[in-house]
């Protein structure tokens, strides 16, 4: 044992079994930590070593015959010396090249074969503020610890993260993003203890006093007697150098050391590096001075450089695509085109992002049109400028997308041009069609046409070129495979091709006639009949074409293929097809039975004659049709309305004008060839049209989602009474979740305006008393009142998962009203103190639902119940909706904002959500110093103009290295003189500068008030000029102010004297005209922005917090919409109570209602209790819905239930094939009548006339645990119950019916497997199926459950034990072959055999080795006991 082992200075903390401490401020339970004397042993006291270090450095220099001069940068020399010393010690002590524990564990996960040396002493633990007490001794390992070692180590691992300071010279170190500095949540900055811990921890000496417990006096005596102990450091360092040379270790400043050093890509999997944004590509993005979003979007086209002609072409191309969408006067088309060209210049040449252009180049989005004023006798030529808005922010994003598409277009065009050039290098030829059509192609479809033509027309040359390049892909062009190409090549090279030319017109000439371009090409007739010419020996080419019929057939096929592949002919066909096509929908045999009148696809089952324009107005309709076609339920067919007239027109363009028998014979062949070509083109066009229409509809739905998401983001924090818009409220959030009011607990959380959760709790007995009856309020109501009076919240937020949450809202409203609870006192307009009734709002919970179970919530509030975390999410949503949406990251796409959102690819939704977030984050700006301390504010940084995830990380990292605080915007680009690193480059800074603001501090000399505004630094001079004019200062006064107080002195004076209002007196129009005429700067809108920002910097421009409408509350609490639940609909209801003359019932969605006696039965003389009983599920018709109170009235009379109101589809006369619908209904009726057995009908809402395959298909899109009751193939005394265990796993349960009154009635006793008996189907479903489904959920939500297959689970176990040889591990996975069963897979160490035991799910329990366990905890403990008994030689079992 070395001295270093005795002076380790490392601290250990308690395990999971430690005592807990209660934090009085936050109410959180914290683990108590304890170490040696409760302090961190790593106190880096280097003051005593400095002198000796200097001596040591001097001695080393003398040994090398160098003289150390006092003025030779001692700080740099000292820094290098310490780094070398630290590195040598780390290299000597750690075999793993200096990687810390977290990285080594990650290596173990990534590389199971990697094993590191077991530590010989306790790991360093992250110290937390709190009580420090002595640790309990380690207890011995018992049964409960079997297979739990990995859990303990994982918890230890989470508590031992080390903080490291980052050297500015190693800013791009690959390990930076894996090593994060953890600060206390309460102040966002490291305290003294944390700062000590954050020092480098590599095996450094901690000092003798810490090891031996000596006081100061004893320590001094020891030093006098024994010295400092570093007299021989020079010898140790020399030994270190020799060891390094022997081991091949080089200095970090040596280029060879970098070349031989260990890099992250040598250790971690590429997927891990990509997840942490640490790949080489990520580092390139960080380093490049280009906006991150531009780099990512243009990555596929980074080699595309537009020429000046192509750039001009792009301006015209983009404006032509945008113009039809704009409702602008035709006279503004030219200004519109110029505006688009200018925006492209900003994006491409200047690389400005959309928010920058919209905010600081707004004048280029507006056209100032001079119009004459009303006739004025004194000034007949008077006129004024009238602005016309040409482009908005959404148009800018559209231009950005079109720029990417144009780059793709140019990339493909360049590739085709290069391919053609290479072909000509092989064989000198000239193709007029290719050379004409390639420059004219303006869409990807047209370029694809040209490519297909090139590959077909010059197939042999392409083969030669491919052989030369040893590849079938040339410069990115793809050679389309086709079995017929070889045949056409043989025809083209044979005598038969003379017969193709005999048709008298080429495919290109015919297509040009059809296009009506240029002069008409006439068709010439041969002198011979087609059959006679084909029989000519000069045409036949044996053995393949040995007869005239074969030759003629091959020639016609060749000519038809040439027409179908002609770019001009495709252009003709595409124009006519897209203009005159309609869409028909035909059900398949599968859809005939599957799509009934209640199916969501029934609205288009027999849809016919739909114009394409209709789908652009109803994009969700076409997307649902596409989904139904993918499921095999329907077939979508596209056809031309006037196909016959279109053919006849084309016939005239290919036929000859001659009148003879031979001419007529050739014309017949030509028409036949044209029909063959049109058949091919028709299929291709239909496929392309469907794909394009699908993309258009997806874009439309994505746009709708973006607009709705924008409305969510366009909300300021909930405004407290008497405060300005943008003030963050103090919130008390309360919810009953999915629980029933009066039966289940109600959770609440108190959140301060800074986002800290200071208090939380729950109410279990919450009801108002009745003074008239002498009934007091419940204890929890009194506690709630005390809470409100103590905390004085600005608002109370309520939400939940069920209709009972509406009852909670009503109860709270009654409490506030009856107890006269008031909000905080504020000062009104008359300077009088007042307080209003406490605000109570129902909060949109879409973010809170995701937050409550997220990893983020568990890390932030580990001791909170999920419902309490849900309340925290509600409160934070009230405080800042945009921050909550930003904190979701990629999970934000889980929020459903449109019914058709599920039909749109997630990537497209995510892209639209990102652009909306970028718009609003840059609208409100980000206070950069807040972002450094608040992670929720930091989540906004990636959306700042010019930044992204990588550059935002880089920005914060550099600011921390520069001191952790920003005073002015100039600091972002760095300052070499002040040794301040640059966080961003000049171009990125230009994009982001105005959107990152700094709160103005007048006491800070370097602070600039303009840095607290939306004004861009490029316009600071204009702002200062306006401030000087407002103060009426002349040039001498300005110079004096600047010389005395700096460049921002004039603005400082304006603010100091509180005279910002004077800028309103400035005439900005004249100033703007001067700037435009003299400096060619369009700054009218910019000057108005400066005027507004000087008076109210970064004013809140968002709308007020949006309260939910009754319709939105109805949907949130019930999950129903007007389309899914409407009056007249027949629904299943559960009877809650049966009275003498009424029934109270409840729907599955939570809506409750009553049925009066007159609506219960057609038999008025029969009492309701004789017909129905409590908890029975029956069918009822919805008569009325109160969407505000979430109540309804129902009708149960049989004649009403049999005649539900059918969904009213808005169809035209020709839109629906009623004949086909009628025929299908009759056909289905006949099939049922002639089927092999009587169709069983059971009066239950879950009964379906399905077989097993149909039941599985029906449940495929349903939730886990959903049930279908169906007829059984075992006879009329059996029923089958199919329920969904998991995706693609269904269990079929045989139910035997006993005590049947007749063969068609249901049995009064239902048995399953002879073990379970039930009185009716509802009891069976609840107590058998739902009970098992609950156990399946419990299993699949358990931490030991693996989602993969058994093989994948066993592979995971093997990898885990290889990485952790001394650990035992087990996991559960589903058994897909035996529904209702799971595998318990386990491995008791690295070299142990993989084993698995079956676990059966039964109602209310799990069965393992014939033992029953009520829950997962008991199952795991039971397994450990069984395994222990097995290890001891006992038989597992009872």
JSON list of N, CA, C and O in Angstrom, two decimals, residues 547-591:
[
{"chain": "A", "resi": 547, "resn": "UNK", "atom": "N", "xyz": [-40.49, -14.65, -88.28]},
{"chain": "A", "resi": 547, "resn": "UNK", "atom": "CA", "xyz": [-41.75, -14.54, -89.02]},
{"chain": "A", "resi": 547, "resn": "UNK", "atom": "C", "xyz": [-42.16, -13.08, -89.07]},
{"chain": "A", "resi": 547, "resn": "UNK", "atom": "O", "xyz": [-41.74, -12.25, -88.25]},
{"chain": "A", "resi": 548, "resn": "UNK", "atom": "N", "xyz": [-43.03, -12.76, -90.04]},
{"chain": "A", "resi": 548, "resn": "UNK", "atom": "CA", "xyz": [-43.51, -11.39, -90.17]},
{"chain": "A", "resi": 548, "resn": "UNK", "atom": "C", "xyz": [-44.31, -10.94, -88.97]},
{"chain": "A", "resi": 548, "resn": "UNK", "atom": "O", "xyz": [-44.25, -9.78, -88.56]},
{"chain": "A", "resi": 549, "resn": "UNK", "atom": "N", "xyz": [-45.11, -11.87, -88.42]},
{"chain": "A", "resi": 549, "resn": "UNK", "atom": "CA", "xyz": [-45.93, -11.51, -87.26]},
{"chain": "A", "resi": 549, "resn": "UNK", "atom": "C", "xyz": [-45.04, -11.13, -86.07]},
{"chain": "A", "resi": 549, "resn": "UNK", "atom": "O", "xyz": [-45.32, -10.17, -85.34]},
{"chain": "A", "resi": 550, "resn": "UNK", "atom": "N", "xyz": [-43.94, -11.89, -85.90]},
{"chain": "A", "resi": 550, "resn": "UNK", "atom": "CA", "xyz": [-43.03, -11.57, -84.80]},
{"chain": "A", "resi": 550, "resn": "UNK", "atom": "C", "xyz": [-42.36, -10.21, -85.02]},
{"chain": "A", "resi": 550, "resn": "UNK", "atom": "O", "xyz": [-42.22, -9.41, -84.09]},
{"chain": "A", "resi": 551, "resn": "UNK", "atom": "N", "xyz": [-41.99, -9.97, -86.27]},
{"chain": "A", "resi": 551, "resn": "UNK", "atom": "CA", "xyz": [-41.33, -8.70, -86.58]},
{"chain": "A", "resi": 551, "resn": "UNK", "atom": "C", "xyz": [-42.28, -7.52, -86.35]},
{"chain": "A", "resi": 551, "resn": "UNK", "atom": "O", "xyz": [-41.90, -6.50, -85.77]},
{"chain": "A", "resi": 552, "resn": "UNK", "atom": "N", "xyz": [-43.52, -7.65, -86.81]},
{"chain": "A", "resi": 552, "resn": "UNK", "atom": "CA", "xyz": [-44.48, -6.55, -86.65]},
{"chain": "A", "resi": 552, "resn": "UNK", "atom": "C", "xyz": [-44.80, -6.33, -85.18]},
{"chain": "A", "resi": 552, "resn": "UNK", "atom": "O", "xyz": [-44.91, -5.18, -84.72]},
{"chain": "A", "resi": 553, "resn": "UNK", "atom": "N", "xyz": [-44.95, -7.39, -84.42]},
{"chain": "A", "resi": 553, "resn": "UNK", "atom": "CA", "xyz": [-45.23, -7.26, -82.99]},
{"chain": "A", "resi": 553, "resn": "UNK", "atom": "C", "xyz": [-44.07, -6.57, -82.26]},
{"chain": "A", "resi": 553, "resn": "UNK", "atom": "O", "xyz": [-44.29, -5.69, -81.42]},
{"chain": "A", "resi": 554, "resn": "UNK", "atom": "N", "xyz": [-42.83, -6.96, -82.61]},
{"chain": "A", "resi": 554, "resn": "UNK", "atom": "CA", "xyz": [-41.66, -6.35, -81.97]},
{"chain": "A", "resi": 554, "resn": "UNK", "atom": "C", "xyz": [-41.55, -4.88, -82.35]},
{"chain": "A", "resi": 554, "resn": "UNK", "atom": "O", "xyz": [-41.23, -4.03, -81.52]},
{"chain": "A", "resi": 555, "resn": "UNK", "atom": "N", "xyz": [-41.83, -4.55, -83.63]},
{"chain": "A", "resi": 555, "resn": "UNK", "atom": "CA", "xyz": [-41.73, -3.15, -84.07]},
{"chain": "A", "resi": 555, "resn": "UNK", "atom": "C", "xyz": [-42.76, -2.28, -83.37]},
{"chain": "A", "resi": 555, "resn": "UNK", "atom": "O", "xyz": [-42.47, -1.16, -82.96]},
{"chain": "A", "resi": 556, "resn": "UNK", "atom": "N", "xyz": [-43.98, -2.80, -83.22]},
{"chain": "A", "resi": 556, "resn": "UNK", "atom": "CA", "xyz": [-45.02, -2.03, -82.54]},
{"chain": "A", "resi": 556, "resn": "UNK", "atom": "C", "xyz": [-44.66, -1.81, -81.07]},
{"chain": "A", "resi": 556, "resn": "UNK", "atom": "O", "xyz": [-44.88, -0.72, -80.51]},
{"chain": "A", "resi": 557, "resn": "UNK", "atom": "N", "xyz": [-44.12, -2.86, -80.43]},
{"chain": "A", "resi": 557, "resn": "UNK", "atom": "CA", "xyz": [-43.71, -2.71, -79.03]},
{"chain": "A", "resi": 557, "resn": "UNK", "atom": "C", "xyz": [-42.59, -1.69, -78.88]},
{"chain": "A", "resi": 557, "resn": "UNK", "atom": "O", "xyz": [-42.59, -0.88, -77.94]},
{"chain": "A", "resi": 558, "resn": "UNK", "atom": "N", "xyz": [-41.66, -1.71, -79.88]},
{"chain": "A", "resi": 558, "resn": "UNK", "atom": "CA", "xyz": [-40.55, -0.76, -79.82]},
{"chain": "A", "resi": 558, "resn": "UNK", "atom": "C", "xyz": [-41.04, 0.67, -80.01]},
{"chain": "A", "resi": 558, "resn": "UNK", "atom": "O", "xyz": [-40.66, 1.59, -79.27]},
{"chain": "A", "resi": 559, "resn": "UNK", "atom": "N", "xyz": [-41.93, 0.88, -80.97]},
{"chain": "A", "resi": 559, "resn": "UNK", "atom": "CA", "xyz": [-42.43, 2.21, -81.25]},
{"chain": "A", "resi": 559, "resn": "UNK", "atom": "C", "xyz": [-43.26, 2.73, -80.05]},
{"chain": "A", "resi": 559, "resn": "UNK", "atom": "O", "xyz": [-43.18, 3.90, -79.67]},
{"chain": "A", "resi": 560, "resn": "UNK", "atom": "N", "xyz": [-44.07, 1.83, -79.45]},
{"chain": "A", "resi": 560, "resn": "UNK", "atom": "CA", "xyz": [-44.86, 2.22, -78.28]},
{"chain": "A", "resi": 560, "resn": "UNK", "atom": "C", "xyz": [-43.96, 2.61, -77.12]},
{"chain": "A", "resi": 560, "resn": "UNK", "atom": "O", "xyz": [-44.24, 3.57, -76.38]},
{"chain": "A", "resi": 561, "resn": "UNK", "atom": "N", "xyz": [-42.86, 1.88, -76.95]},
{"chain": "A", "resi": 561, "resn": "UNK", "atom": "CA", "xyz": [-41.93, 2.22, -75.87]},
{"chain": "A", "resi": 561, "resn": "UNK", "atom": "C", "xyz": [-41.26, 3.56, -76.12]},
{"chain": "A", "resi": 561, "resn": "UNK", "atom": "O", "xyz": [-41.06, 4.35, -75.19]},
{"chain": "A", "resi": 562, "resn": "UNK", "atom": "N", "xyz": [-40.90, 3.84, -77.37]},
{"chain": "A", "resi": 562, "resn": "UNK", "atom": "CA", "xyz": [-40.30, 5.13, -77.70]},
{"chain": "A", "resi": 562, "resn": "UNK", "atom": "C", "xyz": [-41.26, 6.28, -77.41]},
{"chain": "A", "resi": 562, "resn": "UNK", "atom": "O", "xyz": [-40.87, 7.33, -76.90]},
{"chain": "A", "resi": 563, "resn": "UNK", "atom": "N", "xyz": [-42.54, 6.07, -77.73]},
{"chain": "A", "resi": 563, "resn": "UNK", "atom": "CA", "xyz": [-43.53, 7.12, -77.44]},
{"chain": "A", "resi": 563, "resn": "UNK", "atom": "C", "xyz": [-43.68, 7.29, -75.93]},
{"chain": "A", "resi": 563, "resn": "UNK", "atom": "O", "xyz": [-43.74, 8.42, -75.42]},
{"chain": "A", "resi": 564, "resn": "UNK", "atom": "N", "xyz": [-43.76, 6.17, -75.19]},
{"chain": "A", "resi": 564, "resn": "UNK", "atom": "CA", "xyz": [-43.96, 6.25, -73.75]},
{"chain": "A", "resi": 564, "resn": "UNK", "atom": "C", "xyz": [-42.77, 6.88, -73.04]},
{"chain": "A", "resi": 564, "resn": "UNK", "atom": "O", "xyz": [-42.94, 7.48, -71.97]},
{"chain": "A", "resi": 565, "resn": "UNK", "atom": "N", "xyz": [-41.58, 6.78, -73.62]},
{"chain": "A", "resi": 565, "resn": "UNK", "atom": "CA", "xyz": [-40.38, 7.33, -72.99]},
{"chain": "A", "resi": 565, "resn": "UNK", "atom": "C", "xyz": [-39.97, 8.67, -73.59]},
{"chain": "A", "resi": 565, "resn": "UNK", "atom": "O", "xyz": [-38.91, 9.19, -73.24]},
{"chain": "A", "resi": 566, "resn": "UNK", "atom": "N", "xyz": [-40.76, 9.21, -74.47]},
{"chain": "A", "resi": 566, "resn": "UNK", "atom": "CA", "xyz": [-40.47, 10.52, -75.03]},
{"chain": "A", "resi": 566, "resn": "UNK", "atom": "C", "xyz": [-40.74, 11.60, -73.99]},
{"chain": "A", "resi": 566, "resn": "UNK", "atom": "O", "xyz": [-41.86, 11.69, -73.47]},
{"chain": "A", "resi": 567, "resn": "UNK", "atom": "N", "xyz": [-39.77, 12.43, -73.63]},
{"chain": "A", "resi": 567, "resn": "UNK", "atom": "CA", "xyz": [-40.02, 13.49, -72.64]},
{"chain": "A", "resi": 567, "resn": "UNK", "atom": "C", "xyz": [-41.14, 14.43, -73.06]},
{"chain": "A", "resi": 567, "resn": "UNK", "atom": "O", "xyz": [-41.92, 14.88, -72.23]},
{"chain": "A", "resi": 568, "resn": "UNK", "atom": "N", "xyz": [-41.22, 14.73, -74.34]},
{"chain": "A", "resi": 568, "resn": "UNK", "atom": "CA", "xyz": [-42.27, 15.63, -74.81]},
{"chain": "A", "resi": 568, "resn": "UNK", "atom": "C", "xyz": [-43.65, 14.98, -74.67]},
{"chain": "A", "resi": 568, "resn": "UNK", "atom": "O", "xyz": [-44.61, 15.63, -74.28]},
{"chain": "A", "resi": 569, "resn": "UNK", "atom": "N", "xyz": [-43.74, 13.67, -75.00]},
{"chain": "A", "resi": 569, "resn": "UNK", "atom": "CA", "xyz": [-45.02, 13.00, -74.89]},
{"chain": "A", "resi": 569, "resn": "UNK", "atom": "C", "xyz": [-45.45, 12.90, -73.43]},
{"chain": "A", "resi": 569, "resn": "UNK", "atom": "O", "xyz": [-46.64, 13.05, -73.11]},
{"chain": "A", "resi": 570, "resn": "UNK", "atom": "N", "xyz": [-44.51, 12.67, -72.55]},
{"chain": "A", "resi": 570, "resn": "UNK", "atom": "CA", "xyz": [-44.85, 12.64, -71.13]},
{"chain": "A", "resi": 570, "resn": "UNK", "atom": "C", "xyz": [-45.32, 14.01, -70.65]},
{"chain": "A", "resi": 570, "resn": "UNK", "atom": "O", "xyz": [-46.20, 14.11, -69.79]},
{"chain": "A", "resi": 571, "resn": "UNK", "atom": "N", "xyz": [-44.74, 15.03, -71.21]},
{"chain": "A", "resi": 571, "resn": "UNK", "atom": "CA", "xyz": [-45.17, 16.39, -70.83]},
{"chain": "A", "resi": 571, "resn": "UNK", "atom": "C", "xyz": [-46.61, 16.62, -71.27]},
{"chain": "A", "resi": 571, "resn": "UNK", "atom": "O", "xyz": [-47.42, 17.20, -70.53]},
{"chain": "A", "resi": 572, "resn": "UNK", "atom": "N", "xyz": [-46.96, 16.16, -72.47]},
{"chain": "A", "resi": 572, "resn": "UNK", "atom": "CA", "xyz": [-48.34, 16.29, -72.95]},
{"chain": "A", "resi": 572, "resn": "UNK", "atom": "C", "xyz": [-49.28, 15.50, -72.06]},
{"chain": "A", "resi": 572, "resn": "UNK", "atom": "O", "xyz": [-50.33, 16.00, -71.62]},
{"chain": "A", "resi": 573, "resn": "UNK", "atom": "N", "xyz": [-48.91, 14.27, -71.78]},
{"chain": "A", "resi": 573, "resn": "UNK", "atom": "CA", "xyz": [-49.76, 13.40, -70.98]},
{"chain": "A", "resi": 573, "resn": "UNK", "atom": "C", "xyz": [-49.93, 13.94, -69.56]},
{"chain": "A", "resi": 573, "resn": "UNK", "atom": "O", "xyz": [-51.04, 13.94, -69.00]},
{"chain": "A", "resi": 574, "resn": "UNK", "atom": "N", "xyz": [-48.86, 14.43, -68.98]},
{"chain": "A", "resi": 574, "resn": "UNK", "atom": "CA", "xyz": [-48.93, 14.92, -67.60]},
{"chain": "A", "resi": 574, "resn": "UNK", "atom": "C", "xyz": [-49.83, 16.15, -67.51]},
{"chain": "A", "resi": 574, "resn": "UNK", "atom": "O", "xyz": [-50.63, 16.28, -66.56]},
{"chain": "A", "resi": 575, "resn": "UNK", "atom": "N", "xyz": [-49.73, 17.05, -68.46]},
{"chain": "A", "resi": 575, "resn": "UNK", "atom": "CA", "xyz": [-50.56, 18.25, -68.43]},
{"chain": "A", "resi": 575, "resn": "UNK", "atom": "C", "xyz": [-52.04, 17.90, -68.53]},
{"chain": "A", "resi": 575, "resn": "UNK", "atom": "O", "xyz": [-52.88, 18.42, -67.78]},
{"chain": "A", "resi": 576, "resn": "UNK", "atom": "N", "xyz": [-52.38, 17.00, -69.43]},
{"chain": "A", "resi": 576, "resn": "UNK", "atom": "CA", "xyz": [-53.80, 16.62, -69.60]},
{"chain": "A", "resi": 576, "resn": "UNK", "atom": "C", "xyz": [-54.28, 15.78, -68.42]},
{"chain": "A", "resi": 576, "resn": "UNK", "atom": "O", "xyz": [-55.42, 15.94, -67.97]},
{"chain": "A", "resi": 577, "resn": "UNK", "atom": "N", "xyz": [-53.42, 14.90, -67.93]},
{"chain": "A", "resi": 577, "resn": "UNK", "atom": "CA", "xyz": [-53.82, 14.00, -66.85]},
{"chain": "A", "resi": 577, "resn": "UNK", "atom": "C", "xyz": [-54.11, 14.78, -65.57]},
{"chain": "A", "resi": 577, "resn": "UNK", "atom": "O", "xyz": [-55.10, 14.55, -64.89]},
{"chain": "A", "resi": 578, "resn": "UNK", "atom": "N", "xyz": [-53.23, 15.73, -65.23]},
{"chain": "A", "resi": 578, "resn": "UNK", "atom": "CA", "xyz": [-53.41, 16.49, -64.00]},
{"chain": "A", "resi": 578, "resn": "UNK", "atom": "C", "xyz": [-54.59, 17.45, -64.11]},
{"chain": "A", "resi": 578, "resn": "UNK", "atom": "O", "xyz": [-55.18, 17.82, -63.09]},
{"chain": "A", "resi": 579, "resn": "UNK", "atom": "N", "xyz": [-54.94, 17.83, -65.31]},
{"chain": "A", "resi": 579, "resn": "UNK", "atom": "CA", "xyz": [-56.02, 18.79, -65.50]},
{"chain": "A", "resi": 579, "resn": "UNK", "atom": "C", "xyz": [-57.39, 18.13, -65.48]},
{"chain": "A", "resi": 579, "resn": "UNK", "atom": "O", "xyz": [-58.34, 18.68, -64.89]},
{"chain": "A", "resi": 580, "resn": "UNK", "atom": "N", "xyz": [-57.54, 16.98, -66.07]},
{"chain": "A", "resi": 580, "resn": "UNK", "atom": "CA", "xyz": [-58.85, 16.38, -66.29]},
{"chain": "A", "resi": 580, "resn": "UNK", "atom": "C", "xyz": [-59.09, 15.08, -65.54]},
{"chain": "A", "resi": 580, "resn": "UNK", "atom": "O", "xyz": [-60.07, 14.39, -65.80]},
{"chain": "A", "resi": 581, "resn": "UNK", "atom": "N", "xyz": [-58.23, 14.73, -64.61]},
{"chain": "A", "resi": 581, "resn": "UNK", "atom": "CA", "xyz": [-58.38, 13.44, -63.94]},
{"chain": "A", "resi": 581, "resn": "UNK", "atom": "C", "xyz": [-59.37, 13.52, -62.77]},
{"chain": "A", "resi": 581, "resn": "UNK", "atom": "O", "xyz": [-59.54, 14.58, -62.16]},
{"chain": "A", "resi": 582, "resn": "UNK", "atom": "N", "xyz": [-59.98, 12.39, -62.49]},
{"chain": "A", "resi": 582, "resn": "UNK", "atom": "CA", "xyz": [-60.83, 12.23, -61.31]},
{"chain": "A", "resi": 582, "resn": "UNK", "atom": "C", "xyz": [-60.41, 10.96, -60.60]},
{"chain": "A", "resi": 582, "resn": "UNK", "atom": "O", "xyz": [-59.72, 10.10, -61.18]},
{"chain": "A", "resi": 583, "resn": "UNK", "atom": "N", "xyz": [-60.84, 10.84, -59.35]},
{"chain": "A", "resi": 583, "resn": "UNK", "atom": "CA", "xyz": [-60.45, 9.71, -58.52]},
{"chain": "A", "resi": 583, "resn": "UNK", "atom": "C", "xyz": [-61.69, 8.93, -58.13]},
{"chain": "A", "resi": 583, "resn": "UNK", "atom": "O", "xyz": [-62.69, 9.50, -57.68]},
{"chain": "A", "resi": 584, "resn": "UNK", "atom": "N", "xyz": [-61.61, 7.61, -58.30]},
{"chain": "A", "resi": 584, "resn": "UNK", "atom": "CA", "xyz": [-62.67, 6.70, -57.87]},
{"chain": "A", "resi": 584, "resn": "UNK", "atom": "C", "xyz": [-62.13, 5.80, -56.77]},
{"chain": "A", "resi": 584, "resn": "UNK", "atom": "O", "xyz": [-60.94, 5.43, -56.78]},
{"chain": "A", "resi": 585, "resn": "UNK", "atom": "N", "xyz": [-62.99, 5.44, -55.85]},
{"chain": "A", "resi": 585, "resn": "UNK", "atom": "CA", "xyz": [-62.61, 4.57, -54.74]},
{"chain": "A", "resi": 585, "resn": "UNK", "atom": "C", "xyz": [-63.43, 3.29, -54.82]},
{"chain": "A", "resi": 585, "resn": "UNK", "atom": "O", "xyz": [-64.66, 3.34, -54.86]},
{"chain": "A", "resi": 586, "resn": "UNK", "atom": "N", "xyz": [-62.77, 2.14, -54.88]},
{"chain": "A", "resi": 586, "resn": "UNK", "atom": "CA", "xyz": [-63.44, 0.84, -54.97]},
{"chain": "A", "resi": 586, "resn": "UNK", "atom": "C", "xyz": [-63.03, 0.00, -53.76]},
{"chain": "A", "resi": 586, "resn": "UNK", "atom": "O", "xyz": [-61.84, -0.15, -53.47]},
{"chain": "A", "resi": 587, "resn": "UNK", "atom": "N", "xyz": [-64.03, -0.57, -53.10]},
{"chain": "A", "resi": 587, "resn": "UNK", "atom": "CA", "xyz": [-63.74, -1.42, -51.96]},
{"chain": "A", "resi": 587, "resn": "UNK", "atom": "C", "xyz": [-63.22, -2.76, -52.46]},
{"chain": "A", "resi": 587, "resn": "UNK", "atom": "O", "xyz": [-63.58, -3.24, -53.53]},
{"chain": "A", "resi": 588, "resn": "UNK", "atom": "N", "xyz": [-62.37, -3.37, -51.67]},
{"chain": "A", "resi": 588, "resn": "UNK", "atom": "CA", "xyz": [-61.87, -4.71, -51.96]},
{"chain": "A", "resi": 588, "resn": "UNK", "atom": "C", "xyz": [-62.76, -5.74, -51.26]},
{"chain": "A", "resi": 588, "resn": "UNK", "atom": "O", "xyz": [-63.67, -5.39, -50.51]},
{"chain": "A", "resi": 589, "resn": "UNK", "atom": "N", "xyz": [-62.51, -7.01, -51.52]},
{"chain": "A", "resi": 589, "resn": "UNK", "atom": "CA", "xyz": [-63.27, -8.06, -50.84]},
{"chain": "A", "resi": 589, "resn": "UNK", "atom": "C", "xyz": [-63.04, -7.98, -49.33]},
{"chain": "A", "resi": 589, "resn": "UNK", "atom": "O", "xyz": [-63.95, -8.24, -48.54]},
{"chain": "A", "resi": 590, "resn": "UNK", "atom": "N", "xyz": [-61.83, -7.64, -48.96]},
{"chain": "A", "resi": 590, "resn": "UNK", "atom": "CA", "xyz": [-61.54, -7.48, -47.54]},
{"chain": "A", "resi": 590, "resn": "UNK", "atom": "C", "xyz": [-62.31, -6.30, -46.95]},
{"chain": "A", "resi": 590, "resn": "UNK", "atom": "O", "xyz": [-62.84, -6.37, -45.84]},
{"chain": "A", "resi": 591, "resn": "UNK", "atom": "N", "xyz": [-62.38, -5.22, -47.71]},
{"chain": "A", "resi": 591, "resn": "UNK", "atom": "CA", "xyz": [-63.09, -4.04, -47.25]},
{"chain": "A", "resi": 591, "resn": "UNK", "atom": "C", "xyz": [-64.59, -4.20, -47.25]},
{"chain": "A", "resi": 591, "resn": "UNK", "atom": "O", "xyz": [-65.30, -3.47, -46.55]}
]
